PDB file of C-alpha atoms and ligand atoms in Angstrom:
ATOM      1  CA  MET K   1     158.175 169.342 112.247  1.00 37.00           C
ATOM      2  CA  SER K   2     157.136 166.427 114.126  1.00 39.00           C
ATOM      3  CA  ALA K   3     158.607 165.379 117.347  1.00 40.00           C
ATOM      4  CA  ALA K   4     159.561 162.031 115.645  1.00 39.00           C
ATOM      5  CA  THR K   5     161.751 163.727 113.261  1.00 40.00           C
ATOM      6  CA  THR K   6     163.538 165.813 116.030  1.00 46.00           C
ATOM      7  CA  ARG K   7     164.375 162.750 118.123  1.00 53.00           C
ATOM      8  CA  SER K   8     167.897 161.981 118.432  1.00 59.00           C
ATOM      9  CA  ARG K   9     168.687 158.161 118.589  1.00 79.00           C
ATOM     10  CA  THR K  10     172.296 158.850 120.036  1.00 89.00           C
ATOM     11  CA  PRO K  11     171.777 160.183 123.802  1.00 91.00           C
ATOM     12  CA  ASP K  12     172.773 163.476 125.008  1.00 92.00           C
ATOM     13  CA  ARG K  13     176.636 162.849 126.224  1.00 94.00           C
ATOM     14  CA  LEU K  14     176.077 165.241 129.178  1.00 95.00           C
ATOM     15  CA  CYS K  15     172.425 163.662 130.211  1.00 95.00           C
ATOM     16  CA  ALA K  16     173.897 160.080 129.861  1.00 95.00           C
ATOM     17  CA  GLU K  17     176.606 160.961 132.036  1.00 95.00           C
ATOM     18  CA  ALA K  18     174.005 162.244 135.133  1.00 95.00           C
ATOM     19  CA  VAL K  19     173.938 158.793 136.433  1.00 96.00           C
ATOM     20  CA  ASP K  20     174.026 160.107 139.938  1.00 95.00           C
ATOM     21  CA  LEU K  21     171.646 162.520 139.597  1.00 96.00           C
ATOM     22  CA  ALA K  22     169.064 159.775 138.160  1.00 96.00           C
ATOM     23  CA  ARG K  23     170.051 157.439 141.021  1.00 95.00           C
ATOM     24  CA  ALA K  24     169.270 160.141 143.544  1.00 95.00           C
ATOM     25  CA  ALA K  25     166.106 161.049 142.407  1.00 95.00           C
ATOM     26  CA  ALA K  26     165.087 157.615 142.264  1.00 95.00           C
ATOM     27  CA  GLU K  27     166.158 156.948 145.581  1.00 94.00           C
ATOM     28  CA  GLU K  28     164.384 159.837 147.133  1.00 93.00           C
ATOM     29  CA  ALA K  29     161.268 158.623 145.132  1.00 93.00           C
ATOM     30  CA  ALA K  30     161.541 154.795 146.221  1.00 91.00           C
ATOM     31  CA  ALA K  31     161.813 153.181 149.579  1.00 82.00           C
ATOM     32  CA  PRO K  32     165.008 153.124 151.140  1.00 81.00           C
ATOM     33  CA  GLY K  33     167.232 150.128 149.649  1.00 87.00           C
ATOM     34  CA  VAL K  34     165.055 149.236 146.741  1.00 90.00           C
ATOM     35  CA  VAL K  35     167.033 150.980 143.890  1.00 94.00           C
ATOM     36  CA  GLY K  36     169.344 148.832 142.604  1.00 94.00           C
ATOM     37  CA  GLU K  37     171.888 148.572 140.024  1.00 95.00           C
ATOM     38  CA  HIS K  38     172.057 150.735 136.914  1.00 96.00           C
ATOM     39  CA  VAL K  39     170.614 148.768 133.939  1.00 95.00           C
ATOM     40  CA  GLY K  40     170.769 150.886 131.391  1.00 94.00           C
ATOM     41  CA  LEU K  41     169.691 154.100 129.517  1.00 95.00           C
ATOM     42  CA  VAL K  42     167.713 155.171 126.498  1.00 95.00           C
ATOM     43  CA  SER K  43     167.216 158.653 124.552  1.00 95.00           C
ATOM     44  CA  GLU K  44     164.032 160.027 124.720  1.00 93.00           C
ATOM     45  CA  GLY K  45     164.943 162.824 122.247  1.00 91.00           C
ATOM     46  CA  ASP K  46     167.150 165.702 122.125  1.00 92.00           C
ATOM     47  CA  ARG K  47     168.987 166.250 125.495  1.00 94.00           C
ATOM     48  CA  VAL K  48     166.392 163.986 127.226  1.00 96.00           C
ATOM     49  CA  VAL K  49     167.494 160.399 128.331  1.00 96.00           C
ATOM     50  CA  THR K  50     166.030 157.813 130.638  1.00 96.00           C
ATOM     51  CA  HIS K  51     168.247 156.043 133.399  1.00 97.00           C
ATOM     52  CA  PHE K  52     166.970 152.567 134.366  1.00 97.00           C
ATOM     53  CA  PHE K  53     167.648 151.218 137.798  1.00 96.00           C
ATOM     54  CA  GLU K  54     166.925 147.660 139.025  1.00 95.00           C
ATOM     55  CA  CYS K  55     163.908 147.437 141.645  1.00 95.00           C
ATOM     56  CA  LYS K  56     164.849 145.072 144.516  1.00 93.00           C
ATOM     57  CA  GLU K  57     161.334 145.606 145.809  1.00 89.00           C
ATOM     58  CA  LEU K  58     159.804 142.193 146.481  1.00 88.00           C
ATOM     59  CA  GLY K  59     156.625 141.793 144.348  1.00 87.00           C
ATOM     60  CA  TYR K  60     158.020 144.177 141.702  1.00 91.00           C
ATOM     61  CA  ARG K  61     160.451 141.459 140.121  1.00 90.00           C
ATOM     62  CA  GLY K  62     161.470 142.533 136.590  1.00 93.00           C
ATOM     63  CA  TRP K  63     160.497 146.408 137.272  1.00 95.00           C
ATOM     64  CA  ARG K  64     163.077 149.220 136.888  1.00 96.00           C
ATOM     65  CA  TRP K  65     163.032 152.547 138.179  1.00 96.00           C
ATOM     66  CA  ALA K  66     162.808 155.032 135.659  1.00 97.00           C
ATOM     67  CA  ALA K  67     164.480 158.607 135.840  1.00 97.00           C
ATOM     68  CA  THR K  68     164.424 160.908 133.006  1.00 97.00           C
ATOM     69  CA  VAL K  69     166.994 163.735 132.835  1.00 97.00           C
ATOM     70  CA  THR K  70     167.132 166.739 130.301  1.00 96.00           C
ATOM     71  CA  ARG K  71     169.308 169.711 129.820  1.00 95.00           C
ATOM     72  CA  ALA K  72     168.245 173.206 127.541  1.00 95.00           C
ATOM     73  CA  SER K  73     169.993 173.822 124.643  1.00 91.00           C
ATOM     74  CA  ARG K  74     173.601 175.124 125.105  1.00 91.00           C
ATOM     75  CA  ALA K  75     173.358 174.454 128.795  1.00 92.00           C
ATOM     76  CA  LYS K  76     175.718 172.552 130.849  1.00 93.00           C
ATOM     77  CA  ILE K  77     173.215 171.745 133.528  1.00 95.00           C
ATOM     78  CA  VAL K  78     171.146 168.634 133.621  1.00 96.00           C
ATOM     79  CA  THR K  79     168.130 168.737 135.672  1.00 96.00           C
ATOM     80  CA  LEU K  80     165.553 165.971 136.686  1.00 96.00           C
ATOM     81  CA  ASP K  81     162.349 165.474 134.465  1.00 95.00           C
ATOM     82  CA  GLU K  82     160.478 162.581 136.236  1.00 95.00           C
ATOM     83  CA  VAL K  83     160.785 159.506 138.230  1.00 96.00           C
ATOM     84  CA  VAL K  84     158.775 156.722 137.768  1.00 96.00           C
ATOM     85  CA  LEU K  85     158.618 152.926 138.174  1.00 95.00           C
ATOM     86  CA  LEU K  86     158.216 150.957 135.192  1.00 95.00           C
ATOM     87  CA  PRO K  87     157.413 147.331 134.121  1.00 95.00           C
ATOM     88  CA  GLY K  88     160.556 145.499 132.075  1.00 93.00           C
ATOM     89  CA  PRO K  89     160.366 143.369 129.325  1.00 90.00           C
ATOM     90  CA  ASP K  90     160.502 140.317 131.870  1.00 89.00           C
ATOM     91  CA  ALA K  91     158.190 142.151 134.616  1.00 92.00           C
ATOM     92  CA  LEU K  92     155.589 140.262 136.501  1.00 87.00           C
ATOM     93  CA  LEU K  93     152.492 142.081 135.552  1.00 89.00           C
ATOM     94  CA  ALA K  94     148.718 141.719 136.625  1.00 87.00           C
ATOM     95  CA  PRO K  95     146.535 139.756 133.880  1.00 87.00           C
ATOM     96  CA  GLU K  96     144.926 142.218 131.725  1.00 89.00           C
ATOM     97  CA  TRP K  97     141.932 143.588 133.298  1.00 90.00           C
ATOM     98  CA  VAL K  98     138.392 142.232 131.481  1.00 89.00           C
ATOM     99  CA  PRO K  99     135.325 143.463 132.025  1.00 85.00           C
ATOM    100  CA  TRP K 100     132.976 141.503 134.409  1.00 82.00           C
ATOM    101  CA  SER K 101     130.579 141.019 131.095  1.00 77.00           C
ATOM    102  CA  GLU K 102     133.199 139.228 129.491  1.00 83.00           C
ATOM    103  CA  ARG K 103     134.546 137.253 132.482  1.00 86.00           C
ATOM    104  CA  LEU K 104     130.953 136.138 133.146  1.00 85.00           C
ATOM    105  CA  ARG K 105     130.559 132.180 132.888  1.00 86.00           C
ATOM    106  CA  PRO K 106     127.368 129.861 132.525  1.00 81.00           C
ATOM    107  CA  GLY K 107     126.477 129.116 135.809  1.00 85.00           C
ATOM    108  CA  ASP K 108     127.625 132.392 137.847  1.00 86.00           C
ATOM    109  CA  LEU K 109     124.125 133.800 138.220  1.00 82.00           C
ATOM    110  CA  GLY K 110     122.806 133.045 141.315  1.00 84.00           C
ATOM    111  CA  PRO K 111     119.708 133.734 142.900  1.00 82.00           C
ATOM    112  CA  GLY K 112     118.386 137.124 143.089  1.00 85.00           C
ATOM    113  CA  ASP K 113     121.163 138.661 140.646  1.00 81.00           C
ATOM    114  CA  LEU K 114     120.332 140.486 137.298  1.00 80.00           C
ATOM    115  CA  LEU K 115     121.919 139.937 134.044  1.00 80.00           C
ATOM    116  CA  PRO K 116     121.545 142.885 131.931  1.00 79.00           C
ATOM    117  CA  THR K 117     121.616 142.449 128.311  1.00 81.00           C
ATOM    118  CA  ASP K 118     123.233 144.751 125.859  1.00 81.00           C
ATOM    119  CA  GLN K 119     120.777 146.917 123.632  1.00 82.00           C
ATOM    120  CA  ASP K 120     122.361 145.434 120.619  1.00 85.00           C
ATOM    121  CA  ASP K 121     122.964 142.124 122.026  1.00 86.00           C
ATOM    122  CA  LEU K 122     123.654 139.915 118.937  1.00 89.00           C
ATOM    123  CA  ARG K 123     121.586 136.933 120.275  1.00 87.00           C
ATOM    124  CA  LEU K 124     118.091 138.933 120.043  1.00 88.00           C
ATOM    125  CA  GLU K 125     116.461 141.023 117.347  1.00 85.00           C
ATOM    126  CA  PRO K 126     113.322 143.354 117.761  1.00 82.00           C
ATOM    127  CA  GLY K 127     110.175 140.983 118.151  1.00 78.00           C
ATOM    128  CA  TYR K 128     106.695 142.006 117.425  1.00 70.00           C
ATOM    129  CA  SER K 129     105.189 143.667 120.204  1.00 61.00           C
ATOM    130  CA  GLY K 130     102.284 145.704 118.467  1.00 60.00           C
ATOM    131  CA  GLU K 131     103.637 148.585 120.492  1.00 59.00           C
ATOM    132  CA  GLU K 132     104.448 150.577 117.216  1.00 58.00           C
ATOM    133  CA  GLU K 133     100.482 150.076 115.674  1.00 59.00           C
ATOM    134  CA  PRO K 134      97.782 152.021 116.792  1.00 55.00           C
ATOM    135  CA  LEU K 135      95.115 149.960 118.542  1.00 53.00           C
ATOM    136  CA  PRO K 136      92.587 148.582 116.561  1.00 53.00           C
ATOM    137  CA  ASN K 137      89.721 150.782 117.769  1.00 54.00           C
ATOM    138  CA  SER K 138      91.721 153.939 117.875  1.00 53.00           C
ATOM    139  CA  VAL K 139      90.968 156.947 115.764  1.00 52.00           C
ATOM    140  CA  VAL K 140      94.139 156.891 114.100  1.00 51.00           C
ATOM    141  CA  SER K 141      93.989 153.420 113.105  1.00 52.00           C
ATOM    142  CA  HIS K 142      94.591 152.442 109.446  1.00 57.00           C
ATOM    143  CA  GLU K 143      91.916 149.549 109.494  1.00 55.00           C
ATOM    144  CA  MET K 144      89.455 152.200 111.433  1.00 51.00           C
ATOM    145  CA  ALA K 145      90.192 154.746 108.623  1.00 56.00           C
ATOM    146  CA  GLU K 146      89.111 152.231 105.898  1.00 63.00           C
ATOM    147  CA  LEU K 147      86.149 150.941 107.838  1.00 56.00           C
ATOM    148  CA  ALA K 148      85.191 154.720 107.969  1.00 51.00           C
ATOM    149  CA  GLU K 149      85.833 155.357 104.642  1.00 61.00           C
ATOM    150  CA  ALA K 150      83.531 152.088 103.788  1.00 61.00           C
ATOM    151  CA  GLU K 151      81.008 153.301 106.089  1.00 53.00           C
ATOM    152  CA  ASP K 152      80.831 156.935 104.203  1.00 52.00           C
ATOM    153  CA  ALA K 153      80.938 154.580 101.017  1.00 56.00           C
ATOM    154  CA  ASP K 154      77.970 152.762 101.959  1.00 53.00           C
ATOM    155  CA  VAL K 155      75.599 155.804 102.560  1.00 47.00           C
ATOM    156  CA  THR K 156      76.244 156.709  99.070  1.00 48.00           C
ATOM    157  CA  PRO K 157      73.050 155.200  96.793  1.00 48.00           C
ATOM    158  CA  GLY K 158      73.845 152.357  94.244  1.00 46.00           C
ATOM    159  CA  THR K 159      77.562 151.889  95.884  1.00 45.00           C
ATOM    160  CA  PRO K 160      77.378 148.951  97.907  1.00 45.00           C
ATOM    161  CA  ALA K 161      80.761 149.030 100.062  1.00 44.00           C
ATOM    162  CA  ALA K 162      82.984 146.239 100.631  1.00 44.00           C
ATOM    163  CA  GLN K 163      84.233 146.023 104.395  1.00 44.00           C
ATOM    164  CA  PRO K 164      87.580 145.673 105.136  1.00 45.00           C
ATOM    165  CA  THR K 165      88.751 143.234 107.910  1.00 45.00           C
ATOM    166  CA  PRO K 166      91.096 144.657 110.473  1.00 42.00           C
ATOM    167  CA  SER K 167      93.815 142.408 109.820  1.00 44.00           C
ATOM    168  CA  ARG K 168      96.728 143.600 111.845  1.00 45.00           C
ATOM    169  CA  GLY K 169      94.448 144.033 114.597  1.00 48.00           C
ATOM    170  CA  SER K 170      93.479 140.515 114.618  1.00 54.00           C
ATOM    171  CA  ILE K 171      97.118 139.236 114.307  1.00 54.00           C
ATOM    172  CA  ALA K 172      97.971 141.547 117.158  1.00 54.00           C
ATOM    173  CA  ALA K 173      95.199 139.626 119.158  1.00 55.00           C
ATOM    174  CA  VAL K 174      96.165 136.123 118.230  1.00 56.00           C
ATOM    175  CA  ALA K 175      99.974 137.309 118.667  1.00 55.00           C
ATOM    176  CA  GLU K 176      99.114 138.245 122.459  1.00 53.00           C
ATOM    177  CA  GLU K 177      97.132 135.243 122.889  1.00 50.00           C
ATOM    178  CA  LEU K 178     100.295 133.036 121.968  1.00 54.00           C
ATOM    179  CA  GLY K 179     102.370 135.485 124.256  1.00 52.00           C
ATOM    180  CA  MET K 180     104.547 136.839 121.067  1.00 64.00           C
ATOM    181  CA  ARG K 181     104.076 140.208 122.299  1.00 71.00           C
ATOM    182  CA  ARG K 182     107.814 140.411 123.303  1.00 81.00           C
ATOM    183  CA  ALA K 183     110.031 143.444 122.570  1.00 82.00           C
ATOM    184  CA  ARG K 184     113.076 141.052 121.531  1.00 86.00           C
ATOM    185  CA  VAL K 185     113.214 137.651 120.505  1.00 85.00           C
ATOM    186  CA  LEU K 186     116.022 135.184 119.266  1.00 88.00           C
ATOM    187  CA  SER K 187     117.996 136.606 116.378  1.00 90.00           C
ATOM    188  CA  ARG K 188     119.207 134.108 113.897  1.00 91.00           C
ATOM    189  CA  TYR K 189     122.796 134.075 115.404  1.00 93.00           C
ATOM    190  CA  GLY K 190     121.048 133.678 118.955  1.00 93.00           C
ATOM    191  CA  LEU K 191     119.667 130.349 117.405  1.00 93.00           C
ATOM    192  CA  HIS K 192     122.770 129.070 115.968  1.00 94.00           C
ATOM    193  CA  VAL K 193     124.969 129.670 119.166  1.00 94.00           C
ATOM    194  CA  ALA K 194     122.444 128.164 121.171  1.00 94.00           C
ATOM    195  CA  ALA K 195     121.920 125.019 118.802  1.00 95.00           C
ATOM    196  CA  ASP K 196     125.923 124.785 118.716  1.00 95.00           C
ATOM    197  CA  ARG K 197     125.999 124.890 122.920  1.00 94.00           C
ATOM    198  CA  TRP K 198     123.494 122.155 123.185  1.00 95.00           C
ATOM    199  CA  GLU K 199     124.832 119.998 120.362  1.00 95.00           C
ATOM    200  CA  GLU K 200     128.115 120.087 122.019  1.00 94.00           C
ATOM    201  CA  SER K 201     126.472 118.788 125.303  1.00 94.00           C
ATOM    202  CA  TYR K 202     123.884 116.637 124.088  1.00 96.00           C
ATOM    203  CA  GLY K 203     124.740 116.025 120.112  1.00 95.00           C
ATOM    204  CA  PRO K 204     125.466 113.196 118.080  1.00 95.00           C
ATOM    205  CA  LYS K 205     129.449 113.816 118.527  1.00 94.00           C
ATOM    206  CA  THR K 206     129.322 113.028 121.900  1.00 94.00           C
ATOM    207  CA  ALA K 207     130.470 109.585 123.477  1.00 94.00           C
ATOM    208  CA  MET K 208     127.027 108.818 124.636  1.00 94.00           C
ATOM    209  CA  ALA K 209     125.402 109.169 121.439  1.00 94.00           C
ATOM    210  CA  GLN K 210     128.112 107.398 119.680  1.00 94.00           C
ATOM    211  CA  ALA K 211     127.357 104.367 122.036  1.00 92.00           C
ATOM    212  CA  ALA K 212     123.704 104.535 121.990  1.00 91.00           C
ATOM    213  CA  PRO K 213     121.602 101.770 120.490  1.00 91.00           C
ATOM    214  CA  ALA K 214     119.235 104.605 118.878  1.00 92.00           C
ATOM    215  CA  THR K 215     118.903 108.162 118.327  1.00 94.00           C
ATOM    216  CA  CYS K 216     116.357 110.157 120.258  1.00 95.00           C
ATOM    217  CA  GLN K 217     114.398 110.768 117.377  1.00 94.00           C
ATOM    218  CA  THR K 218     112.872 107.384 117.627  1.00 93.00           C
ATOM    219  CA  CYS K 219     112.588 107.380 121.514  1.00 94.00           C
ATOM    220  CA  GLY K 220     109.383 107.402 123.292  1.00 94.00           C
ATOM    221  CA  PHE K 221     110.829 109.688 125.996  1.00 95.00           C
ATOM    222  CA  LEU K 222     111.511 112.571 123.809  1.00 96.00           C
ATOM    223  CA  SER K 223     109.328 115.503 124.071  1.00 96.00           C
ATOM    224  CA  PRO K 224     109.196 117.525 121.002  1.00 95.00           C
ATOM    225  CA  ILE K 225     109.537 121.326 121.264  1.00 93.00           C
ATOM    226  CA  GLY K 226     108.299 124.255 119.149  1.00 87.00           C
ATOM    227  CA  GLY K 227     109.712 126.807 117.194  1.00 85.00           C
ATOM    228  CA  SER K 228     112.527 126.442 114.299  1.00 86.00           C
ATOM    229  CA  LEU K 229     114.731 124.814 117.175  1.00 90.00           C
ATOM    230  CA  GLY K 230     111.804 121.861 117.310  1.00 92.00           C
ATOM    231  CA  GLN K 231     113.326 120.614 113.863  1.00 92.00           C
ATOM    232  CA  ALA K 232     116.466 119.444 115.283  1.00 95.00           C
ATOM    233  CA  PHE K 233     115.860 119.250 119.204  1.00 96.00           C
ATOM    234  CA  GLY K 234     113.738 117.989 121.620  1.00 96.00           C
ATOM    235  CA  VAL K 235     113.269 117.453 125.751  1.00 97.00           C
ATOM    236  CA  CYS K 236     114.313 114.085 127.273  1.00 96.00           C
ATOM    237  CA  ALA K 237     111.890 113.042 129.728  1.00 96.00           C
ATOM    238  CA  ASN K 238     113.435 109.739 130.935  1.00 95.00           C
ATOM    239  CA  GLU K 239     114.421 110.228 134.456  1.00 93.00           C
ATOM    240  CA  PHE K 240     117.276 107.564 134.337  1.00 92.00           C
ATOM    241  CA  SER K 241     118.830 109.177 131.268  1.00 94.00           C
ATOM    242  CA  PRO K 242     121.869 111.658 131.779  1.00 93.00           C
ATOM    243  CA  ALA K 243     119.671 114.114 129.625  1.00 94.00           C
ATOM    244  CA  ASP K 244     116.579 114.063 131.627  1.00 96.00           C
ATOM    245  CA  GLY K 245     115.310 117.585 131.427  1.00 96.00           C
ATOM    246  CA  ARG K 246     117.867 118.504 128.937  1.00 96.00           C
ATOM    247  CA  VAL K 247     117.315 119.779 125.374  1.00 96.00           C
ATOM    248  CA  VAL K 248     118.920 116.858 123.477  1.00 96.00           C
ATOM    249  CA  SER K 249     119.683 116.760 119.758  1.00 96.00           C
ATOM    250  CA  LEU K 250     117.397 114.386 117.584  1.00 96.00           C
ATOM    251  CA  ALA K 251     120.468 112.625 116.581  1.00 96.00           C
ATOM    252  CA  TYR K 252     121.594 111.929 120.259  1.00 96.00           C
ATOM    253  CA  GLY K 253     121.101 108.989 122.266  1.00 94.00           C
ATOM    254  CA  CYS K 254     121.584 106.784 125.125  1.00 93.00           C
ATOM    255  CA  GLY K 255     121.307 103.717 126.619  1.00 91.00           C
ATOM    256  CA  GLY K 256     117.706 104.422 127.952  1.00 92.00           C
ATOM    257  CA  HIS K 257     116.160 104.521 124.661  1.00 92.00           C
ATOM    258  CA  SER K 258     112.504 103.607 124.818  1.00 91.00           C
ATOM    259  CA  GLU K 259     112.916 100.661 122.512  1.00 88.00           C
ATOM    260  CA  ALA K 260     116.614  99.891 122.759  1.00 82.00           C
ATOM    261  CA  ALA K 261     115.885  96.814 125.139  1.00 74.00           C
ATOM    262  CA  VAL K 262     112.177  95.981 125.986  1.00 69.00           C
ATOM    263  CA  MET K 263     112.036  93.773 129.110  1.00 68.00           C
ATOM    264  CA  PRO K 264     110.671  90.542 128.307  1.00 72.00           C
ATOM    265  CA  LYS K 265     107.583  89.389 130.420  1.00 78.00           C
ATOM    266  CA  PRO K 266     107.931  87.199 133.289  1.00 77.00           C
ATOM    267  CA  PRO K 267     106.992  83.181 132.035  1.00 80.00           C
ATOM    268  CA  GLN K 268     103.429  82.451 133.106  1.00 83.00           C
ATOM    269  CA  PRO K 269     103.300  78.808 134.431  1.00 82.00           C
ATOM    270  CA  ALA K 270     101.133  76.444 132.466  1.00 84.00           C
ATOM    271  CA  PRO K 271      97.540  75.893 133.693  1.00 83.00           C
ATOM    272  CA  PRO K 272      97.256  72.606 135.577  1.00 81.00           C
ATOM    273  CA  VAL K 273      95.919  69.608 133.912  1.00 82.00           C
ATOM    274  CA  ILE K 274      93.247  67.253 135.369  1.00 81.00           C
ATOM    275  CA  ASP K 275      93.274  64.037 133.997  1.00 79.00           C
ATOM    276  CA  GLU K 276      89.327  63.300 134.407  1.00 80.00           C
ATOM    277  CA  THR K 277      89.727  59.918 132.547  1.00 82.00           C
ATOM    278  CA  ARG K 278      91.364  57.753 135.530  1.00 81.00           C
ATOM    279  CA  VAL K 279      90.823  56.953 139.325  1.00 81.00           C
ATOM    280  CA  ASP K 280      93.366  57.600 141.609  1.00 77.00           C
ATOM    281  CA  PRO K 281      93.229  55.527 144.860  1.00 79.00           C
ATOM    282  CA  PHE K 282      93.555  57.519 147.612  1.00 79.00           C
ATOM    283  CA  PRO K 283      94.462  55.839 151.179  1.00 78.00           C
ATOM    284  CA  LEU K 284      92.460  57.527 154.391  1.00 80.00           C
ATOM    285  CA  ARG K 285      95.228  55.956 156.505  1.00 79.00           C
ATOM    286  CA  PRO K 286      98.827  55.551 155.732  1.00 71.00           C
ATOM    287  CA  ALA K 287      99.698  51.714 155.214  1.00 70.00           C
ATOM    288  CA  ARG K 288     101.268  49.778 157.822  1.00 68.00           C
ATOM    289  CA  ASP K 289     104.032  48.520 155.955  1.00 60.00           C
ATOM    290  CA  SER K 290     105.548  51.744 154.546  1.00 53.00           C
ATOM    291  CA  GLY K 291     105.996  51.459 150.673  1.00 51.00           C
ATOM    292  CA  SER K 292     103.029  49.339 150.411  1.00 51.00           C
ATOM    293  CA  VAL K 293     100.202  50.169 148.056  1.00 51.00           C
ATOM    294  CA  PRO K 294      96.773  50.000 148.985  1.00 51.00           C
ATOM    295  CA  GLU K 295      94.846  47.269 146.811  1.00 51.00           C
ATOM    296  CA  ALA K 296      91.841  48.518 144.702  1.00 49.00           C
ATOM    297  CA  GLY K 297      88.883  47.415 146.724  1.00 48.00           C
ATOM    298  CA  ASP K 298      90.255  47.544 150.154  1.00 49.00           C
ATOM    299  CA  GLU K 299      88.223  48.658 153.052  1.00 47.00           C
ATOM    300  CA  GLU K 300      89.949  51.197 154.020  1.00 46.00           C
ATOM    301  CA  THR K 301      90.591  52.779 150.847  1.00 45.00           C
ATOM    302  CA  ALA K 302      88.423  55.371 149.378  1.00 44.00           C
ATOM    303  CA  GLU K 303      87.945  56.396 145.879  1.00 46.00           C
ATOM    304  CA  LEU K 304      88.570  59.706 144.335  1.00 45.00           C
ATOM    305  CA  GLY K 305      87.072  60.869 141.390  1.00 43.00           C
ATOM    306  CA  HIS K 306      84.576  58.749 139.229  1.00 44.00           C
ATOM    307  CA  SER K 307      85.158  56.619 136.179  1.00 37.00           C
TER     308      SER K 307
HETATM  309  S1  SF4 P   1     116.048 108.585 127.064  1.00 75.94           S
HETATM  310 FE1  SF4 P   1     118.124 108.657 125.871  1.00 75.94          FE
HETATM  311  S2  SF4 P   1     117.433 108.329 123.581  1.00 75.94           S
HETATM  312 FE2  SF4 P   1     115.605 108.683 124.895  1.00 75.94          FE
HETATM  313  S3  SF4 P   1     115.144 110.767 124.432  1.00 75.94           S
HETATM  314 FE3  SF4 P   1     116.492 110.484 126.632  1.00 75.94          FE
HETATM  315  S4  SF4 P   1     118.377 110.873 125.609  1.00 75.94           S
HETATM  316 FE4  SF4 P   1     117.472 110.518 123.984  1.00 75.94          FE
END
């Protein structure tokens, strides 16, 4: 029979009456003066009752001293089982413990810190490292075996051998040159969460993008990025933009758009016009009477220009 079926919901009378025994036990376990009023009891099972006493200790608001008493079958003497301090329904409790890996926030990583990634990190998936492939010139290489077979066939008269190309070796070499020999690469999930994050900061729904005259897609300051994310994102290279150096959605935009407001060129003054058909008299000395204009043919008048 299970313990649950043997439990009695009605507290044992003798155990329920043993409040003084329970209080004495609680006061013995607690600091002096911190065991308060008897606040209730609960039946734990047949002839097992827990008495609760208010805890008056500062910092343990809502906690209760719990003294469990019991007695043997057909025995009249109640004895102490255990005494513990337990939180009540309105107890002040510490926040639930959260592992460091879940507490970590963007920006927490400082210089010299190491952030390990889980072996089964959903953001990553195995990349093409080439490690599982035998080296192209290895004796166990599949391609080398094919080449050896071809050479064997070549020495057979009348059967020209086709030379297979060691394609996998070539792919590995190209991949290494492009830097693709990584143990893990971004998974589809990793790509999606990165795209969502970037869209949130520099996406079309931001206030900046909503008020922008045009999108980054048509901006001369947008530097394209490679990979599949390059279809939706680029890097802003406008030092006056709030997104300078950031990955921006092609649908983002800001007032620094290269074509939004092209500055007009400063107006150029018109070239001077020289009238070479007229003669302008020019006095060598100022006239005695101010305001008088020297006559043409005057001795003291020189002529500039020519007719
Ligand atoms: S300057 Fe503005 S519009 Fe141009 S790429 Fe940067 S964020 Fe986009």
